[in-house]
Amino acid sequence: MSGHEFTSYFPNSGGIDLDDQSTNIDDKTIEELEQLASRYPQARSALLPMLHLVQSVDGRISPRGIEVCADILGITTAQVSGVATFYTMYKRRPGGRHHIGVCTTALCAVMGGDVLLERMEHKLGIHDGETTPDGTFSLDRIECNAACDFAPIMTVNWEFMDNMTPERADELIDELAAGQEVHSTRGARITSWREAERVIAGFPDGRADEGPAAGDPSVLGLRIAQEHGWHAPDPAAIPAPAEEESK
Amino acid sequence: MTDLLTPVMSANWADDRAWKLTNYERRDGYKALRKALTMSPGDVMGVVKDSQLRGRGGAGFPTGMKWSFVPKDNPNPKYLVVNADESEPGTCKDMPLMMASPHTLVEGVVISSYAIGVHTAFIYVRGEVLHVIRRVQQAVREAYSAGYAGKNILGTGFDLEIIVHAGAGAYICGEETALLDSLEGRRGQPRLRPPFPAVAGLYASPTVINNVESISSVPAIVLNGATWFASMGTERSKGYTLYSLSGHVRNPGQFEAPMGVTLHQLLELAGGMREGHQLKFFTPGGSSTPILTSEHVDLPLDYESMAAAGSMLGTKALQCFDETTSVVRTTLRWIEFYNHESCGKCTPCREGNWWLVQMLQKFEAGTAQEGDIEKMLDVCENIGGRSFCALADGGVACVTSAVKHFREEFEAGYHTPAWELFPYEKSALFATPPSTDEPRTAVEAHA
């Protein structure tokens, strides 16, 4: 031995877990996958949604899911796994009932995201990228989720959990573990990661009307403008351009 | 004199159930579409051109001009793709827009498609925003039912299919050619240009790719006129736009204002920095735009002034950090982001960002060596401008601008850890008592 063990610089990279051949994909799933493929001018465009649907059915990107997608689209399984391993939302090991995301990109990290991640790792007894042994929670550190005016943020099953604190994060885990009703701060009632994946794949769950139109920060500028009576100019008061008048 | 704030796209966000079609219609929704359909497609494009609207996704390219690059004689179908992959760190304007008022975007899509001659449009939303996806999916369905999309729109004979497509987690897919590869069901990796998407984009056909906010600006421009839009803003940066304030400000949020408002003015509206603290540095438009400092708060936030100050307007994502924040730590975290999100296609970006992380970790730990600043800048020179897309340039901009404005903090990295100079708990919004809970799994073991 050289005494110099190889360590990958890309942990969690690598292929699909081929040892676990279990699957729930049935004829109905295949029909729905074909339906996704038919929505696009060229069927292969449906691959990302199809892989989301595979996850919602199998709880991960399964070998059977890869075969079925390749089969429907007429491409190779290598092409499908190449795509499945590129995107961070696709999981190669079974995900938990709830997916917990903690934003640790610079701004959230500085404002408390690092503390939240540490707290969640301690609370759940797992590291980011792992799932609890009972299959209830998966934990991921996530990259900027476009909610910086609500920092620091977390997500549950890709629903926003805005303005998080360590205490609130702990409570959230307790409530979810106890099966209590939990609502996103700007979204719907929390269901499960697999149900969320089905909506993302393109099969609506009828919950679009739940939750508010906007969070307070989203309408802060609007409220201030209303208080001051500020608005864009009245179009009727804008003189028409000269060349249009002469037409 | 135009008012300090001019809510147009955000005017209905506080309405009850603003996302519903009937509520949008009550606010003159789809009136612009009705007007556009009485005009020729060329005239609609002319209005957008005359408004001087510039792309709101970061680059600031004139939207009407982009549309006019689509060749008329190409026999292939033309496509419109809305870039709703909002992922640039700090950027958080398109998501609230689509959540509160998805019909503003959908109406913009129909009008823009009509102007360009498109019969299939895509809205590519990042995957990690479930409720936004729900609202956009529903708005498109409502638009079909009301005859604003689908076959023979409002009886004019104009057909348009709108496909809502969710991504799967990849910052690079916000880059327009990577987005196209992703939308074709491939790994999201940028393409070499030329050919530009206007000539050979999706399925090698003429394709226009526009940001959510650009397309959402179109209905009001069509309804109120190009002159109205251009009456706001500065000489070369016209109209209004969404500015997003985040970070250590007392009241972060979205502010729709004429182009050229200053950070000073916006901070005043936001109640200033959090109590007892001062602004140290900020990004004008996301992490890929070089940082600026408290010296720059009185500059107009428009394309020209930001460029003159050595930065870019970008996405107008104003991430404000106070004096408790370590520039070294923040830069490291941004570069960790670029390293994680590099698609791996181009060697300078894939390897270079990895090496920058290694170097910045040493600066953070106080174990960098004399000369490492120069070495790091040299690495930056070998990354910037040497890749297919701008991802690497964005990363490099973080490092070079941080060193330019705060070199002494990097020099301190030769001997003192950043967390000693800037205790990290002071930057967080909450005190951090150690958790007293037992790990949940340990509790469950005997349950």
XYZ file of C-alpha atoms in Angstrom:
694
model
C 0.000 0.000 0.000
C 1.211 3.462 -0.785
C -0.331 4.752 2.392
C -2.178 7.295 0.286
C -5.818 6.269 0.108
C -7.825 7.661 -2.770
C -10.623 9.950 -1.641
C -13.160 11.281 -4.068
C -13.473 15.030 -4.238
C -17.050 14.532 -5.266
C -18.797 12.737 -2.429
C -22.249 11.391 -3.258
C -21.383 11.357 -6.922
C -21.355 8.161 -8.895
C -24.044 6.070 -10.397
C -27.455 4.746 -9.576
C -27.641 2.012 -6.919
C -28.021 -1.112 -9.063
C -28.050 -3.443 -6.048
C -31.538 -2.315 -5.089
C -33.795 -3.529 -7.895
C -37.072 -3.023 -6.000
C -39.771 -1.024 -7.771
C -43.420 0.035 -7.559
C -43.644 0.976 -11.224
C -46.713 -0.614 -12.757
C -48.776 -0.218 -15.920
C -50.410 2.937 -14.587
C -47.002 4.533 -14.009
C -45.894 3.601 -17.503
C -49.065 5.111 -18.907
C -48.406 8.341 -17.018
C -44.780 8.409 -18.167
C -45.973 8.024 -21.751
C -48.465 10.795 -21.166
C -45.632 13.126 -20.082
C -43.642 12.202 -23.182
C -46.616 13.071 -25.385
C -46.847 16.627 -23.997
C -43.756 17.830 -25.847
C -42.957 18.435 -29.523
C -40.060 15.991 -29.035
C -40.581 13.244 -26.471
C -37.109 13.374 -24.906
C -37.944 16.821 -23.504
C -40.095 14.967 -20.975
C -37.138 13.177 -19.387
C -36.785 15.524 -16.410
C -40.496 15.360 -15.509
C -40.457 11.599 -16.088
C -37.607 11.165 -13.610
C -39.545 13.252 -11.071
C -42.454 10.842 -11.530
C -40.148 7.833 -11.108
C -39.026 9.307 -7.786
C -42.571 9.882 -6.650
C -43.362 6.220 -7.303
C -40.129 4.544 -6.218
C -38.812 7.064 -3.693
C -35.573 7.282 -5.655
C -34.263 6.949 -9.217
C -34.600 3.184 -9.487
C -32.927 0.908 -12.068
C -36.395 -0.077 -13.325
C -37.325 3.616 -13.640
C -34.278 4.221 -15.777
C -35.098 1.272 -18.034
C -38.695 2.355 -18.470
C -37.742 5.951 -19.336
C -35.116 4.752 -21.812
C -37.626 2.387 -23.350
C -40.360 5.001 -23.778
C -37.983 7.624 -25.189
C -35.963 5.253 -27.363
C -32.639 6.231 -25.804
C -30.081 4.205 -23.853
C -30.137 3.600 -20.102
C -26.706 5.267 -19.993
C -28.231 8.428 -21.452
C -30.962 8.382 -18.832
C -28.577 7.774 -15.914
C -26.332 10.494 -17.279
C -29.205 12.927 -16.840
C -30.397 11.448 -13.531
C -26.958 11.900 -11.953
C -26.542 15.505 -13.155
C -29.394 17.142 -11.244
C -29.399 17.492 -7.457
C -33.127 16.853 -6.955
C -32.779 13.251 -8.130
C -31.902 10.844 -5.334
C -29.922 7.666 -5.810
C -30.881 6.240 -2.408
C -34.425 6.107 -1.023
C -35.509 9.502 0.272
C -37.416 9.943 3.529
C -41.098 10.737 3.874
C -40.099 14.385 4.329
C -37.259 16.158 2.596
C -35.708 18.859 4.756
C -33.615 21.477 2.954
C -31.461 24.054 4.698
C -30.138 26.899 2.573
C -26.428 27.400 3.230
C -25.472 29.565 0.267
C -23.588 32.677 1.398
C -26.385 34.994 2.508
C -28.507 32.424 4.330
C -25.339 30.818 5.766
C -24.141 34.112 7.234
C -27.565 35.009 8.609
C -27.984 31.713 10.438
C -28.209 28.921 7.861
C -25.012 27.286 9.124
C -26.459 27.159 12.629
C -29.724 25.731 11.296
C -27.933 22.969 9.408
C -25.892 22.001 12.453
C -29.036 22.019 14.546
C -30.893 19.810 12.073
C -27.975 17.374 11.849
C -28.010 17.107 15.624
C -31.777 16.893 15.895
C -32.109 14.212 13.229
C -28.899 12.398 14.093
C -27.802 12.364 10.443
C -25.568 14.399 8.167
C -26.678 16.285 5.105
C -27.327 13.925 2.218
C -28.577 11.191 4.563
C -31.947 9.725 5.589
C -32.976 8.755 9.121
C -33.003 4.980 9.710
C -36.795 5.039 10.185
C -37.222 6.639 6.754
C -39.035 9.744 8.031
C -36.550 12.488 7.159
C -33.918 13.208 4.551
C -31.647 16.193 5.103
C -29.924 18.247 2.394
C -28.014 21.478 2.468
C -29.486 23.301 -0.492
C -28.273 26.140 -2.685
C -29.973 29.528 -2.984
C -33.718 28.935 -3.284
C -34.766 32.420 -4.439
C -36.237 33.557 -1.115
C -33.371 35.745 0.158
C -35.690 38.420 1.546
C -36.970 35.718 3.937
C -33.483 34.573 5.043
C -32.524 32.313 6.615
C -34.822 29.805 4.943
C -35.453 26.097 4.960
C -37.681 23.942 2.803
C -39.874 20.948 3.555
C -40.700 18.878 0.481
C -39.733 21.964 -1.570
C -42.241 24.230 0.200
C -40.862 27.455 1.649
C -40.197 27.680 5.386
C -39.302 31.347 5.710
C -37.466 33.300 8.421
C -36.368 30.200 10.286
C -34.923 30.065 13.790
C -33.307 27.065 15.515
C -36.299 26.788 17.857
C -38.823 26.842 15.030
C -36.760 24.302 13.079
C -36.783 21.906 16.042
C -40.544 22.311 16.461
C -41.070 21.710 12.769
C -39.284 18.362 12.976
C -41.277 17.384 16.074
C -44.564 18.300 14.404
C -43.761 16.419 11.224
C -42.546 13.392 13.183
C -45.796 13.381 15.174
C -47.826 13.542 11.983
C -49.329 16.907 12.927
C -50.681 19.332 10.337
C -47.911 21.646 9.195
C -48.246 24.527 6.755
C -45.610 26.183 4.622
C -45.167 29.872 5.464
C -45.837 30.635 1.769
C -47.471 27.553 0.392
C -49.773 24.667 1.067
C -50.243 22.141 3.843
C -47.246 19.828 3.928
C -47.916 16.430 2.378
C -44.893 14.275 1.564
C -41.806 14.482 -0.569
C -43.139 11.863 -2.955
C -46.456 13.667 -3.402
C -44.502 16.868 -4.074
C -42.418 15.092 -6.721
C -45.623 14.061 -8.492
C -46.763 17.708 -8.756
C -43.324 18.774 -9.962
C -43.543 16.037 -12.601
C -46.667 17.725 -13.936
C -49.617 16.099 -12.155
C -51.359 18.832 -10.098
C -52.700 17.982 -6.641
C -55.365 20.705 -6.493
C -53.600 22.672 -3.752
C -52.657 25.770 -5.771
C -55.253 27.863 -3.933
C -53.845 27.127 -0.473
C -51.592 29.657 1.246
C -51.169 33.403 0.734
C -50.519 35.311 -2.470
C -47.334 36.739 -1.038
C -45.274 37.010 2.118
C -44.858 40.353 3.876
C -41.426 41.150 2.369
C -42.795 40.489 -1.134
C -45.362 43.285 -0.714
C -43.247 45.662 1.390
C -42.522 48.042 -1.490
C -46.148 47.934 -2.574
C -47.382 48.798 0.934
C -44.958 51.714 1.228
C -46.004 52.999 -2.199
C -49.665 52.795 -1.162
C -48.977 54.707 2.073
C -47.274 57.510 0.144
C -49.672 57.469 -2.792
C -46.797 56.620 -5.134
C -47.558 55.020 -8.492
C -46.436 54.831 -12.089
C -47.480 57.832 -14.206
C -51.003 57.932 -15.626
C -50.710 56.753 -19.258
C -53.310 59.364 -20.269
C -50.998 62.119 -19.040
C -48.110 60.989 -21.231
C -47.892 63.023 -24.450
C -47.987 60.832 -27.554
C -44.724 60.785 -29.520
C -44.604 63.335 -32.331
C -44.321 60.859 -35.215
C -47.431 59.024 -34.064
C -49.416 62.256 -33.932
C -48.442 63.112 -37.490
C -49.560 59.722 -38.822
C -40.850 63.741 -11.633
C -41.670 60.078 -11.278
C -42.532 58.719 -7.829
C -39.888 56.858 -5.849
C -41.748 53.569 -6.179
C -43.901 52.546 -9.139
C -45.650 49.233 -8.519
C -46.940 47.881 -11.829
C -46.134 44.166 -11.994
C -46.398 43.954 -8.203
C -49.496 46.187 -7.925
C -51.876 43.269 -7.334
C -49.671 41.104 -5.090
C -51.529 42.101 -1.925
C -54.948 41.389 -3.470
C -57.020 38.568 -2.046
C -56.284 35.447 -4.108
C -54.375 37.536 -6.623
C -53.345 34.409 -8.502
C -56.872 33.615 -9.715
C -57.871 34.527 -13.241
C -61.038 36.379 -12.237
C -59.110 38.590 -9.817
C -56.458 39.283 -12.428
C -59.128 40.194 -14.990
C -60.730 42.583 -12.507
C -57.443 44.542 -12.668
C -57.571 44.876 -16.472
C -55.891 41.501 -16.852
C -55.702 40.206 -20.442
C -56.815 43.612 -21.712
C -53.317 44.058 -23.139
C -53.693 40.726 -24.941
C -56.998 41.846 -26.468
C -55.326 45.058 -27.617
C -52.263 43.224 -29.003
C -54.437 40.877 -31.039
C -55.969 43.884 -32.848
C -52.463 44.959 -33.876
C -50.105 43.276 -36.337
C -47.376 41.100 -34.762
C -44.800 43.494 -36.165
C -46.460 46.458 -34.470
C -46.493 44.639 -31.119
C -42.793 43.936 -31.512
C -42.335 47.582 -32.442
C -43.940 48.743 -29.199
C -41.644 46.518 -27.136
C -38.635 47.762 -29.114
C -39.653 51.404 -28.713
C -40.133 50.942 -24.960
C -36.387 50.152 -24.758
C -37.124 47.348 -22.297
C -33.884 45.549 -21.499
C -33.709 41.932 -20.338
C -34.294 41.645 -16.602
C -32.492 38.331 -16.160
C -29.062 39.870 -15.711
C -27.478 40.691 -19.046
C -29.716 43.656 -19.893
C -29.933 42.941 -23.620
C -32.755 44.880 -25.346
C -35.763 42.545 -25.425
C -37.335 43.827 -28.640
C -34.020 43.547 -30.456
C -33.614 39.954 -29.255
C -37.017 39.155 -30.723
C -36.114 40.746 -34.049
C -33.104 38.409 -34.457
C -35.463 35.495 -35.125
C -35.198 34.873 -38.864
C -38.480 35.186 -40.742
C -37.509 32.747 -43.502
C -36.533 29.778 -41.309
C -38.974 26.938 -42.105
C -38.711 25.398 -38.601
C -41.231 26.211 -35.870
C -40.200 29.094 -33.611
C -40.172 28.743 -29.834
C -40.422 31.050 -26.840
C -38.818 29.794 -23.641
C -39.338 31.675 -20.399
C -36.367 31.359 -18.092
C -37.982 30.858 -14.683
C -34.967 29.029 -13.282
C -34.204 31.911 -10.875
C -31.158 30.625 -8.980
C -28.577 33.422 -8.947
C -27.678 33.827 -5.265
C -29.606 36.785 -3.877
C -32.186 36.825 -6.648
C -35.741 36.429 -5.393
C -38.087 38.481 -7.607
C -39.439 36.022 -10.187
C -40.646 33.523 -7.587
C -42.902 35.993 -5.714
C -44.148 37.306 -9.063
C -45.182 33.851 -10.255
C -46.613 32.907 -6.882
C -48.745 36.041 -6.489
C -49.622 36.879 -10.063
C -48.817 34.045 -12.461
C -51.281 35.473 -14.992
C -49.054 38.518 -15.517
C -46.451 36.100 -16.847
C -48.933 34.004 -18.814
C -50.441 37.087 -20.486
C -46.906 38.217 -21.328
C -46.162 34.827 -22.838
C -49.218 34.956 -25.108
C -48.541 38.527 -26.287
C -44.833 37.881 -26.837
C -45.542 34.646 -28.726
C -47.962 36.507 -30.972
C -45.364 39.202 -31.672
C -42.599 36.725 -32.494
C -44.781 34.241 -34.392
C -44.469 31.422 -31.881
C -47.029 28.635 -31.495
C -45.336 26.652 -28.715
C -44.020 28.371 -25.583
C -42.336 26.855 -22.542
C -42.082 28.119 -18.990
C -39.004 26.459 -17.486
C -39.435 26.789 -13.698
C -36.744 25.553 -11.336
C -37.894 22.363 -9.639
C -37.339 23.348 -6.002
C -40.298 25.702 -5.685
C -43.354 23.472 -5.394
C -45.975 26.117 -4.697
C -44.769 28.407 -7.474
C -45.039 25.475 -9.878
C -48.592 24.799 -8.664
C -49.657 28.400 -9.237
C -48.121 28.595 -12.729
C -49.607 25.229 -13.747
C -53.030 26.405 -12.579
C -52.766 29.803 -14.296
C -51.949 28.143 -17.604
C -54.924 25.795 -17.229
C -57.187 28.761 -16.443
C -55.858 30.630 -19.481
C -56.701 27.663 -21.714
C -60.229 27.438 -20.291
C -60.826 31.150 -20.837
C -59.635 31.039 -24.431
C -56.426 33.007 -23.789
C -54.300 30.020 -24.786
C -54.747 26.962 -26.965
C -56.442 26.955 -30.351
C -57.933 30.065 -31.965
C -57.195 32.465 -29.108
C -60.109 34.875 -28.562
C -61.399 33.901 -31.994
C -58.454 35.471 -33.838
C -57.102 32.254 -35.330
C -53.880 32.552 -33.327
C -52.850 29.230 -31.726
C -50.482 28.828 -28.809
C -49.544 25.825 -26.685
C -47.958 26.690 -23.322
C -45.986 23.972 -21.563
C -44.996 24.364 -17.904
C -41.775 22.456 -17.351
C -40.018 21.910 -14.020
C -36.265 21.587 -13.736
C -34.486 19.310 -11.310
C -31.920 21.362 -9.442
C -29.061 22.941 -11.387
C -28.044 26.617 -11.284
C -26.405 26.264 -14.681
C -29.813 25.762 -16.308
C -30.415 29.483 -15.842
C -27.779 29.953 -18.551
C -29.852 30.093 -21.698
C -28.117 27.447 -23.799
C -27.795 25.049 -20.838
C -31.491 25.604 -20.240
C -32.185 24.532 -23.817
C -30.163 21.338 -23.434
C -31.996 20.637 -20.192
C -35.341 21.267 -21.868
C -34.327 18.754 -24.532
C -33.965 16.157 -21.768
C -30.186 16.289 -21.460
C -27.614 17.273 -18.855
C -27.774 21.041 -18.555
C -24.507 22.099 -20.157
C -23.967 25.314 -22.111
C -23.522 25.297 -25.861
C -20.845 27.074 -27.832
C -22.172 30.159 -29.609
C -22.639 30.905 -32.490
C -25.102 29.702 -33.569
C -27.180 31.783 -31.191
C -30.529 30.453 -29.978
C -32.401 32.978 -32.148
C -31.120 31.009 -35.138
C -30.640 27.482 -33.742
C -32.057 27.055 -30.232
C -34.517 24.464 -28.972
C -34.566 21.445 -31.350
C -32.137 23.477 -33.510
C -35.001 25.863 -34.300
C -35.226 29.655 -33.830
C -35.796 30.291 -30.119
C -36.244 33.355 -27.944
C -35.316 32.939 -24.273
C -36.485 35.658 -21.904
C -36.512 36.110 -18.150
C -39.815 35.995 -16.231
C -39.688 39.689 -15.368
C -38.932 40.723 -18.971
C -41.949 38.825 -20.297
C -44.098 40.051 -17.382
C -43.234 43.643 -18.314
C -44.779 43.211 -21.753
C -48.530 43.415 -20.933
C -48.280 46.851 -19.266
C -46.042 48.140 -22.070
C -48.552 47.049 -24.696
C -51.494 48.416 -22.719
C -49.986 51.770 -21.724
C -47.583 52.369 -24.570
C -43.859 52.499 -25.164
C -43.676 56.187 -24.334
C -45.284 55.595 -20.952
C -42.733 52.905 -20.105
C -39.798 54.935 -21.386
C -40.943 57.991 -19.412
C -39.615 56.188 -16.342
C -36.002 55.343 -15.609
C -32.740 56.872 -16.777
C -31.489 57.867 -20.190
C -30.374 54.408 -21.296
C -32.053 52.210 -18.680
C -35.771 52.683 -19.198
C -38.818 51.722 -17.222
C -39.366 50.231 -13.797
C -38.005 47.035 -12.350
C -38.078 44.818 -9.268
C -35.265 45.515 -6.812
C -34.813 42.842 -4.133
C -33.301 43.905 -0.804
C -31.975 41.152 1.415
C -29.414 40.567 4.131
C -28.840 42.614 7.254
C -31.499 45.210 6.453
C -34.243 45.947 8.937
C -37.092 45.214 6.513
C -35.953 43.185 3.510
C -38.280 42.850 0.547
C -39.257 43.650 -3.007
C -39.364 47.218 -4.316
C -40.658 48.007 -7.791
C -39.058 51.305 -8.740
C -37.948 53.250 -11.792
C -34.493 52.309 -13.066
C -31.854 54.486 -11.452
C -33.109 54.546 -7.873
C -30.172 54.387 -5.445
C -29.442 51.846 -2.739
C -29.436 54.747 -0.303
C -33.068 55.511 -1.202
C -34.127 51.875 -1.057
C -32.390 51.325 2.278
C -34.257 54.279 3.733
C -37.540 52.719 2.679
C -36.411 49.425 4.180
C -35.723 51.074 7.533
C -31.952 51.020 7.082
C -29.574 48.320 8.203
C -30.530 46.310 11.304
C -30.341 48.336 14.464
C -26.888 49.441 15.537
C -25.178 48.225 12.362
C -23.822 49.750 9.177
C -23.609 48.581 5.588
C -20.237 47.059 4.752
C -20.664 45.634 1.245
C -23.397 44.637 -1.186
C -24.020 42.974 -4.506
C -25.943 45.102 -7.015
C -27.468 42.113 -8.784
C -26.626 38.706 -7.402
C -23.378 37.074 -6.379
C -22.016 37.123 -9.942
C -21.918 40.917 -9.936
C -18.752 42.335 -8.319
C -19.376 43.558 -4.781
C -19.557 47.261 -3.996
C -19.235 49.060 -0.674
C -20.910 51.776 1.360
C -19.115 54.295 -0.894
C -21.400 53.294 -3.745
C -24.835 53.674 -2.149
C -25.631 56.936 -3.938
C -25.022 55.591 -7.434
C -28.087 55.119 -9.648
C -28.899 51.419 -9.847
C -28.968 51.245 -13.622
C -26.933 49.352 -16.196
C -24.543 52.209 -17.014
C -23.764 53.424 -13.500
C -23.091 49.931 -12.199
C -20.787 49.209 -15.136
C -18.961 52.495 -14.514
C -18.441 51.463 -10.881
C -16.838 48.208 -12.018
C -19.853 46.041 -11.388
C -23.086 45.086 -13.139
C -26.772 45.670 -12.501
C -27.430 41.951 -12.974
C -30.710 40.812 -11.454
C -30.975 43.808 -9.065
C -30.580 41.456 -6.133
C -29.173 43.779 -3.475
C -27.662 41.509 -0.838
C -26.556 43.831 1.950
C -24.040 42.709 4.569
C -23.154 44.655 7.706
C -19.834 45.218 9.465
C -20.052 41.945 11.419
C -19.626 39.982 8.185
C -16.342 38.432 7.127
C -15.695 39.119 3.443
C -13.394 36.076 3.312
C -16.094 33.776 4.678
C -18.757 35.169 2.351
C -16.477 34.862 -0.669
C -15.652 31.269 0.277
C -19.330 30.404 0.496
C -20.031 31.939 -2.885
C -17.146 30.065 -4.484
C -18.330 26.842 -2.858
C -21.607 27.547 -4.655
C -19.918 28.046 -8.050
C -17.793 24.948 -7.471
C -20.889 22.903 -6.658
C -22.832 24.283 -9.609
C -20.119 24.134 -12.275
C -21.492 21.725 -14.880
C -18.035 20.298 -15.471
C -17.906 20.909 -19.209
C -15.054 23.437 -19.276
C -11.809 22.623 -17.451
C -10.964 26.155 -16.209
C -14.319 26.413 -14.425
C -14.550 22.825 -13.165
C -10.982 22.689 -11.798
C -10.466 26.381 -11.139
C -13.414 26.846 -8.811
C -12.325 23.746 -6.890
C -8.862 25.222 -6.377
C -10.318 28.576 -5.365
C -12.295 26.781 -2.638
C -9.088 25.152 -1.334
C -7.319 28.506 -1.227
C -10.212 30.387 0.348
C -10.548 27.734 3.062
C -6.967 28.561 4.050
C -7.693 32.272 4.126
C -10.698 31.565 6.299
C -8.724 29.348 8.676
C -5.893 31.876 8.917
C -3.421 29.418 7.398
C -2.841 31.086 4.022
C 0.737 32.040 3.221
C 2.305 35.283 2.097
C 1.782 35.499 -1.662
C -1.414 33.468 -1.700
C -3.479 36.534 -2.646
C -1.414 36.953 -5.802
C -1.633 33.231 -6.482
C -5.403 33.303 -6.077
C -5.730 36.279 -8.434
C -3.506 34.453 -10.915
C -5.829 31.426 -10.738
C -8.747 33.808 -11.344
C -7.056 35.157 -14.466
C -6.796 31.634 -15.779
C -10.498 30.970 -15.208
C -12.208 34.174 -16.322
C -13.207 34.381 -19.980
C -11.966 30.874 -20.697
C -15.212 28.916 -20.533
C -18.308 28.495 -22.700
C -20.570 30.439 -20.362
C -20.448 33.152 -17.713
C -20.714 30.914 -14.618
C -16.963 30.931 -14.035
C -16.737 34.663 -14.692
C -19.341 35.176 -11.984
C -17.276 33.220 -9.496
C -14.115 35.082 -10.411
C -15.929 38.399 -9.955
C -16.665 37.516 -6.314
C -13.001 36.906 -5.569
C -11.450 39.783 -7.480
C -13.934 42.365 -6.214
C -13.569 41.120 -2.632
C -9.776 41.429 -2.818
C -10.069 44.827 -4.504
C -12.209 46.336 -1.744
C -11.116 44.301 1.304
C -7.538 43.171 0.641
C -6.613 43.615 4.312
C -9.068 40.878 5.309
C -7.330 38.443 2.985
C -3.923 39.537 4.338
C -5.244 38.815 7.824
C -5.862 35.281 6.525
C -2.063 34.784 6.636
C -2.246 34.530 10.398
C -5.747 34.903 11.898
C -8.904 32.855 11.281
C -11.825 34.833 9.896
C -14.053 33.591 12.725
C -11.763 35.272 15.250
C -11.799 38.594 13.424
C -15.533 38.376 12.745
C -17.212 36.046 15.261
C -19.796 34.311 13.090
C -22.574 34.368 15.683
C -22.656 38.164 15.400
C -23.737 37.964 11.761
C -26.573 35.531 12.452
C -30.071 36.842 13.139
C -30.476 34.772 16.288
C -28.427 33.902 19.332
C -27.290 30.325 19.178
C -27.671 28.476 22.458
C -26.415 24.901 22.211
C -29.227 22.481 21.466
C -30.356 20.563 24.532
C -32.407 18.053 22.587
C -31.198 14.513 22.251
C -30.952 13.413 18.652
C -34.354 12.246 17.531
C -33.095 8.893 16.324
C -31.566 8.145 19.716
C -34.908 8.822 21.368
C -36.723 6.610 18.912
C -34.335 3.715 19.364
C -36.188 2.518 22.443
C -39.612 3.770 21.408
